[in-house]
PDB file of C-alpha atoms in Angstrom:
ATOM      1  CA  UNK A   1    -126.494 -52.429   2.281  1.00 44.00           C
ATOM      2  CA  UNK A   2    -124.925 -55.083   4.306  1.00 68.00           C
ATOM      3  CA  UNK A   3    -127.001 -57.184   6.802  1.00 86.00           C
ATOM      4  CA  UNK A   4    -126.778 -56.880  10.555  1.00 93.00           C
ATOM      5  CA  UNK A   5    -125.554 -59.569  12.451  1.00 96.00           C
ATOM      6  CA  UNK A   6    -126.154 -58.864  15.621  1.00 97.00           C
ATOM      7  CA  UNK A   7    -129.392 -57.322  17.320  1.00 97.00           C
ATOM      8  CA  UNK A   8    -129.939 -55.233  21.113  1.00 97.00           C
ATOM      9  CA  UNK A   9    -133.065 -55.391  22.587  1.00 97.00           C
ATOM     10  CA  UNK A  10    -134.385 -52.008  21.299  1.00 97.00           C
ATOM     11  CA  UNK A  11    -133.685 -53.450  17.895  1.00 97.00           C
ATOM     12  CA  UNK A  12    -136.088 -56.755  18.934  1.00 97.00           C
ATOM     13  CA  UNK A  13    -138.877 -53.903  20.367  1.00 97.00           C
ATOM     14  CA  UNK A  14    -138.686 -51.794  17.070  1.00 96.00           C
ATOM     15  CA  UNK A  15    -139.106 -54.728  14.557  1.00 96.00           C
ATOM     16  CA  UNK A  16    -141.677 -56.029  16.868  1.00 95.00           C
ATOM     17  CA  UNK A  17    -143.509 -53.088  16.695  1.00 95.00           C
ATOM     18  CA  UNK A  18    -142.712 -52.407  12.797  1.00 92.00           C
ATOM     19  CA  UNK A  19    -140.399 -49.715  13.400  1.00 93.00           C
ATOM     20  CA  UNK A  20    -137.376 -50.954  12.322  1.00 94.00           C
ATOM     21  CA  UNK A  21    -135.043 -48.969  10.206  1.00 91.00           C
ATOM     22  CA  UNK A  22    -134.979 -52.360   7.819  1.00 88.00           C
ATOM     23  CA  UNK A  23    -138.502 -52.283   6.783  1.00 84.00           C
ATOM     24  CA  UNK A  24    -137.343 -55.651   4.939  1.00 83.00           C
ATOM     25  CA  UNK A  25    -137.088 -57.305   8.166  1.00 87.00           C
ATOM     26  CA  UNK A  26    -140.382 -58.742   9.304  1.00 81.00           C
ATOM     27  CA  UNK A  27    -142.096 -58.995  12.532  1.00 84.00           C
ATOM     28  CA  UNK A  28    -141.699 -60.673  15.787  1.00 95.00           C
ATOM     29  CA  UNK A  29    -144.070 -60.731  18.577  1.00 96.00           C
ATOM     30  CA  UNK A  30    -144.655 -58.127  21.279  1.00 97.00           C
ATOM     31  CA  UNK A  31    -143.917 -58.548  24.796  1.00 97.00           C
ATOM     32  CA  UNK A  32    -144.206 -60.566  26.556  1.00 97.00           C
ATOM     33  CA  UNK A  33    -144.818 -63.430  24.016  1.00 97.00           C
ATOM     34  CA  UNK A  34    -141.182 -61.770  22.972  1.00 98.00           C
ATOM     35  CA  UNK A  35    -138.984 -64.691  24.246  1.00 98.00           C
ATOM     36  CA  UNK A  36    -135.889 -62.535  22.912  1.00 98.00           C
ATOM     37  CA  UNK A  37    -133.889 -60.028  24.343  1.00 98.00           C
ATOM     38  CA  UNK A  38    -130.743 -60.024  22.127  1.00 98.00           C
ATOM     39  CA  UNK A  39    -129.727 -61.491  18.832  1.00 98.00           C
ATOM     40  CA  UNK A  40    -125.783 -62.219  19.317  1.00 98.00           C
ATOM     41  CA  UNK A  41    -125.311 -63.205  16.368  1.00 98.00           C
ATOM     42  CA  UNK A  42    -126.955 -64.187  13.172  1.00 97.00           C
ATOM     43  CA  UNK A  43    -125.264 -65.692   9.956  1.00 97.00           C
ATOM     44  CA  UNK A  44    -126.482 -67.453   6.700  1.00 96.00           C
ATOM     45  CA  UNK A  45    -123.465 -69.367   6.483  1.00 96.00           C
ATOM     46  CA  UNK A  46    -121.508 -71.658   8.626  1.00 97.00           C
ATOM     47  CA  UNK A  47    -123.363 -73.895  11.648  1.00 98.00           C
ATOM     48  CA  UNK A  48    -123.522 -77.314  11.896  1.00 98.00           C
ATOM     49  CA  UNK A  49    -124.905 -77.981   8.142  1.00 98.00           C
ATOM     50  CA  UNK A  50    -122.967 -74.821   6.673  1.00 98.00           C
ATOM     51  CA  UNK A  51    -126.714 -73.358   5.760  1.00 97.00           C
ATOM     52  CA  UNK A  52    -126.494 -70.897   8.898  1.00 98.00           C
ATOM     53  CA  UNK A  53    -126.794 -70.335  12.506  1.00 98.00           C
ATOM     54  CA  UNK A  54    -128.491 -67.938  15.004  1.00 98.00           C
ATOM     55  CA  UNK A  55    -127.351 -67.263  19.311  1.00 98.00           C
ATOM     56  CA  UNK A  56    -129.741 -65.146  20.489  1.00 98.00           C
ATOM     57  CA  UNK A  57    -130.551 -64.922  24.970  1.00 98.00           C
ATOM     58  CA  UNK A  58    -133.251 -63.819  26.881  1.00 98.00           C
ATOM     59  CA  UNK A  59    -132.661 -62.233  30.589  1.00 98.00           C
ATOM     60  CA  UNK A  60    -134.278 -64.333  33.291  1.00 98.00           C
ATOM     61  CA  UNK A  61    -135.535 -62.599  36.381  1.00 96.00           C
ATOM     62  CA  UNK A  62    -138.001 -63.484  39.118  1.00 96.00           C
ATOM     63  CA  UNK A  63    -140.214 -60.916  37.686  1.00 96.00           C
ATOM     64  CA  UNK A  64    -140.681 -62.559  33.895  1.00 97.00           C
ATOM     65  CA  UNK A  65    -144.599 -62.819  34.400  1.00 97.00           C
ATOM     66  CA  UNK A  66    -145.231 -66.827  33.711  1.00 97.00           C
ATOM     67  CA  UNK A  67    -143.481 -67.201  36.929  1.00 97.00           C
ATOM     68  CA  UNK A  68    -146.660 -65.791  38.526  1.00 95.00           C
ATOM     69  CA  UNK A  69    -148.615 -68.239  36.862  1.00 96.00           C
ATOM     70  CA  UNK A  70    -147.250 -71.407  36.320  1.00 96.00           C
ATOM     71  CA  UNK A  71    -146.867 -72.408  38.788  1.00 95.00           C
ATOM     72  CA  UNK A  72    -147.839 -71.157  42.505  1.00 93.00           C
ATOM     73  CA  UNK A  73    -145.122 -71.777  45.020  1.00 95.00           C
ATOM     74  CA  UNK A  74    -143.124 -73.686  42.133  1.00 97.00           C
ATOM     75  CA  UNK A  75    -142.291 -71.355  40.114  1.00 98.00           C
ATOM     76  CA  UNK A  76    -140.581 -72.907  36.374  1.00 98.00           C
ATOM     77  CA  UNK A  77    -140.647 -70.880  33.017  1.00 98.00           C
ATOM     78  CA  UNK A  78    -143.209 -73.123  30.732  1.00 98.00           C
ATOM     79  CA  UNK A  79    -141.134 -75.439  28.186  1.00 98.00           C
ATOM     80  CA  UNK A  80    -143.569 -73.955  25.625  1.00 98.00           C
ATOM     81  CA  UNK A  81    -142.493 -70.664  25.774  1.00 98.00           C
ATOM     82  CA  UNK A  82    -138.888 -72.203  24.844  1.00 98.00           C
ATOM     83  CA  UNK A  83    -139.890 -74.080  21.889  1.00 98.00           C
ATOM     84  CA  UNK A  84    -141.880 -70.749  21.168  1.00 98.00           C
ATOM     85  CA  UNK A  85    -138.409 -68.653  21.225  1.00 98.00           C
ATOM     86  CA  UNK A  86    -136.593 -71.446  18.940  1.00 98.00           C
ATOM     87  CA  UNK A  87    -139.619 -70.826  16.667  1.00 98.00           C
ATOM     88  CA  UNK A  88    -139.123 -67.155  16.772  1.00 98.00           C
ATOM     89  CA  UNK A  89    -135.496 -67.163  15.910  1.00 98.00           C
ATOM     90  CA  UNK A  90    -135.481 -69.243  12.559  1.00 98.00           C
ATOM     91  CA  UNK A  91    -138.922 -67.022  11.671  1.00 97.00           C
ATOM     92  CA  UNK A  92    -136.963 -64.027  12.423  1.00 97.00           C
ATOM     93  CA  UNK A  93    -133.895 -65.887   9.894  1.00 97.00           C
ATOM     94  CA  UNK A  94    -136.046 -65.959   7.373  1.00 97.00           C
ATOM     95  CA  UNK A  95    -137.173 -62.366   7.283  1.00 95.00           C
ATOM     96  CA  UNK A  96    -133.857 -61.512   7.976  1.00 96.00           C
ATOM     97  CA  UNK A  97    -132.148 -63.632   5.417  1.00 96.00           C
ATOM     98  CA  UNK A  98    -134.960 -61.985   2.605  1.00 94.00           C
ATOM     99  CA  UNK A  99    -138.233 -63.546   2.839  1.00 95.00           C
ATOM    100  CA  UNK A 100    -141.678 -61.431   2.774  1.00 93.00           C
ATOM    101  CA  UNK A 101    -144.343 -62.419   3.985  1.00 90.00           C
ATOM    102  CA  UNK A 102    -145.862 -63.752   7.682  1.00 90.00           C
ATOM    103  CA  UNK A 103    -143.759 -66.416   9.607  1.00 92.00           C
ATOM    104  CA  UNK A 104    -146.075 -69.356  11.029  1.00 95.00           C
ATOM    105  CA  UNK A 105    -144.568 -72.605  13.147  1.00 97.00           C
ATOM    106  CA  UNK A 106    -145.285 -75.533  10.909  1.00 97.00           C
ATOM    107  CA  UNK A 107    -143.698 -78.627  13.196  1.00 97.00           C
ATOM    108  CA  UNK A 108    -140.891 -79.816  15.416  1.00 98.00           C
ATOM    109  CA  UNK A 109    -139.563 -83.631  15.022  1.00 98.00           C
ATOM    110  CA  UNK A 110    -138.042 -83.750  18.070  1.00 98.00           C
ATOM    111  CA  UNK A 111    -138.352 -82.364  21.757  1.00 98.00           C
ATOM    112  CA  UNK A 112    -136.425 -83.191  25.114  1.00 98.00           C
ATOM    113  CA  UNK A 113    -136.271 -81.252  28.171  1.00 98.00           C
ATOM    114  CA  UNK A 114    -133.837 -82.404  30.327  1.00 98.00           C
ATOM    115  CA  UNK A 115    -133.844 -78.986  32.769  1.00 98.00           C
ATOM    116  CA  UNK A 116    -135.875 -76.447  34.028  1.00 97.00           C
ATOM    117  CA  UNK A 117    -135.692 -72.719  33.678  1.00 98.00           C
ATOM    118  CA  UNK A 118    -136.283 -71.013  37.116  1.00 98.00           C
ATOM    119  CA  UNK A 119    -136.600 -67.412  38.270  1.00 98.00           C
ATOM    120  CA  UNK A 120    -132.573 -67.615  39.761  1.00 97.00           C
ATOM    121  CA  UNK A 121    -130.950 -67.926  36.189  1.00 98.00           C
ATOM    122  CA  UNK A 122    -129.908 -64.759  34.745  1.00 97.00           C
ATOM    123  CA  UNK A 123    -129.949 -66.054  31.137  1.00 98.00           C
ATOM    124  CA  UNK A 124    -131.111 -68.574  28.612  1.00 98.00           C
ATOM    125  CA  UNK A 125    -128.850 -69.167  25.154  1.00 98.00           C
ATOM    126  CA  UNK A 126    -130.878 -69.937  22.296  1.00 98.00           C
ATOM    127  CA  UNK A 127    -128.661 -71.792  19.794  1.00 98.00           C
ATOM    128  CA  UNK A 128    -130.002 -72.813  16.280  1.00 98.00           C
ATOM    129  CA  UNK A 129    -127.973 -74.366  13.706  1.00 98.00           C
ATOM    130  CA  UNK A 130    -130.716 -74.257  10.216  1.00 98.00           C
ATOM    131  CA  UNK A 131    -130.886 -77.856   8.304  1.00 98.00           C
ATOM    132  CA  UNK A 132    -132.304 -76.663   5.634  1.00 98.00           C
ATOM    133  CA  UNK A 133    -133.185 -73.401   4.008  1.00 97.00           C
ATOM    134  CA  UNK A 134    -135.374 -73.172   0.812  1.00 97.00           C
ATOM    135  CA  UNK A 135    -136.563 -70.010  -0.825  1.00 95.00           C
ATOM    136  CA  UNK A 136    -139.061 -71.281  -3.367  1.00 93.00           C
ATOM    137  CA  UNK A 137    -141.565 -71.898  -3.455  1.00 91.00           C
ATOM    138  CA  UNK A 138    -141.676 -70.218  -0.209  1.00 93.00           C
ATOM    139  CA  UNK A 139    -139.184 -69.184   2.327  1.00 96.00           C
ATOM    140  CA  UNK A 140    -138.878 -72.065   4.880  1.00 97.00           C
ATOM    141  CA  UNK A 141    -136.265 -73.565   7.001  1.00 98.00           C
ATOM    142  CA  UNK A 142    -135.395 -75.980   9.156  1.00 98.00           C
ATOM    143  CA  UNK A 143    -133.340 -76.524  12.089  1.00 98.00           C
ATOM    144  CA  UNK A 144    -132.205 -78.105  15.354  1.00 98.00           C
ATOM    145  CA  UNK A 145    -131.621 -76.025  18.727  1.00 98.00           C
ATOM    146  CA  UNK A 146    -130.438 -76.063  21.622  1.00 98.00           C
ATOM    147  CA  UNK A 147    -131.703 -73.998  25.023  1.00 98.00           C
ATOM    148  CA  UNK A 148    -128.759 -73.295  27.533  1.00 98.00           C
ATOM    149  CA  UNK A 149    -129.370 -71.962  31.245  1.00 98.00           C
ATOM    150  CA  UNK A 150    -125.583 -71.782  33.146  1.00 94.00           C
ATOM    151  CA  UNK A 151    -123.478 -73.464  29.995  1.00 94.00           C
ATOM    152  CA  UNK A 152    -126.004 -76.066  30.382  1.00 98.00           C
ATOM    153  CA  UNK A 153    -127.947 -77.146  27.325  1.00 98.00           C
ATOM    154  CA  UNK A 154    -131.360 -78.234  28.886  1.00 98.00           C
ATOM    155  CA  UNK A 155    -133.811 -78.061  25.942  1.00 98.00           C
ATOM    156  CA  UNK A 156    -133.195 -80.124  22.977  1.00 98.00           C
ATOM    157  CA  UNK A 157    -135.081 -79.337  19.405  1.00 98.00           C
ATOM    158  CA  UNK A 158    -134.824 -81.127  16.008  1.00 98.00           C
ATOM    159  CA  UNK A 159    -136.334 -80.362  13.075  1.00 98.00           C
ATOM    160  CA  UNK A 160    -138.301 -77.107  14.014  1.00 98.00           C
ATOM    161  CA  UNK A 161    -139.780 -75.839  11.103  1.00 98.00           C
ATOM    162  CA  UNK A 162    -140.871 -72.632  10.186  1.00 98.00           C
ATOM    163  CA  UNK A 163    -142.736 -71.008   6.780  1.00 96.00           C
ATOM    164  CA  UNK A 164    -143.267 -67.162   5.048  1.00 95.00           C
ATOM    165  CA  UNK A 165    -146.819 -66.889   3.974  1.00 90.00           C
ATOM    166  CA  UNK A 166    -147.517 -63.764   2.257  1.00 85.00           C
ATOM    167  CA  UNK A 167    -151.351 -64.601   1.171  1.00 76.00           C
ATOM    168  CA  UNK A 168    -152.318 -65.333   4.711  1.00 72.00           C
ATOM    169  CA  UNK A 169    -155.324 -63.327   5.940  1.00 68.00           C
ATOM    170  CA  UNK A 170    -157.061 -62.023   9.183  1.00 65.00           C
ATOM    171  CA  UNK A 171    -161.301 -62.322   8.866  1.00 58.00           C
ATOM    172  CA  UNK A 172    -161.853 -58.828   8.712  1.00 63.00           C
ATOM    173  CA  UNK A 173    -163.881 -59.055   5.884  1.00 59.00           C
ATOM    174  CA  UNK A 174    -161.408 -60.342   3.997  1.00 64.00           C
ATOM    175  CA  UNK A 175    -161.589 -64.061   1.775  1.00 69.00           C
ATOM    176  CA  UNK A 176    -160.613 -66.869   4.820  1.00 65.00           C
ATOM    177  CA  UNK A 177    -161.173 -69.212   2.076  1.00 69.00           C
ATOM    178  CA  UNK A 178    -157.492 -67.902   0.760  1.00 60.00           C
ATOM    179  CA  UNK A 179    -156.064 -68.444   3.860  1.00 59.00           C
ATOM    180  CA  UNK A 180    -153.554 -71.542   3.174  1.00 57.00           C
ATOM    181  CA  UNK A 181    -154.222 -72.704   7.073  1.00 57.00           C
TER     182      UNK A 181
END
């Protein structure tokens, strides 16, 4: 079976909820710590370091809820959530591209913003070219991104890295003392 390279936003709700026709595929977050609405296009070859390369955007509307909160009568989408969606993407990569397991943020190098993301954009680009990609002893990868609002790269990433854990555990009676975190 080939690979998808492309995902709609039904796609991003079903894997987020575990209902994905791909089982292999693993899991993102649910709405709204979703900072995905579309995967354009996903590829384990090519990009800047020939190891892959993901373009993924989000819609922006005046109705996205951190605009309620943060912050009152200055309304700006937190930079966080950004470096969140970056983290997302090359997680989602390495589910996509074969890895099992949990996806956890492990670092970022490197972090400029040099632009805001207000509720009058329509869309932010999400572009990720991976470093490097490793599959043993663990899936991991690394990678450098961009965050585009009006052809406008305003976020600036390098080195985000991002792991598989499959013997990661949640205390419900379970051994924490496994837990590699």
């Amino acid at each position: 079976m080939s690979r998808k390279s492309s995902f709609s936003k039904k796609d991003l709700l079903e894997i987020a909820k575990g209902q994905f026709r791909d089982k292999s595929i693993g899991k993102l977050p649910l709405p709204p710590m979703l900072m995905i609405d579309r995967i354009i296009e996903i590829s384990e070859v090519g990009g800047d370091y020939e190891k892959g390369y993901i373009k993924a955007e989000m819609d922006i509307s005046d109705k996205n809820w951190f605009f309620e909160c943060h912050f009152k009568n200055d309304p700006v989408m937190p930079g966080c959530l950004g470096l969140d969606g970056f983290w997302q993407l090359i997680g989602f990569f390495l589910s996509w591209a074969g890895g099992k397991g949990k996806g956890r943020a492990l670092g970022v190098k490197d972090l400029k913003f040099k632009g805001q993301v207000r509720p009058y954009h329509d869309i932010i680009t999400y572009t990720i070219h991976i470093r490097k990609f490793i599959k043993k002893p663990t899936y991991m990868a690394w990678g450098n991104a961009t965050l585009s609002v009006n052809n406008k790269e305003i976020y600036f990433a390098k080195d985000l890295q991002v792991g598989l854990f499959e013997k990661l555990v949640w205390d419900t009676g379970m051994d924490p003392s496994v837990d590699p975190f």
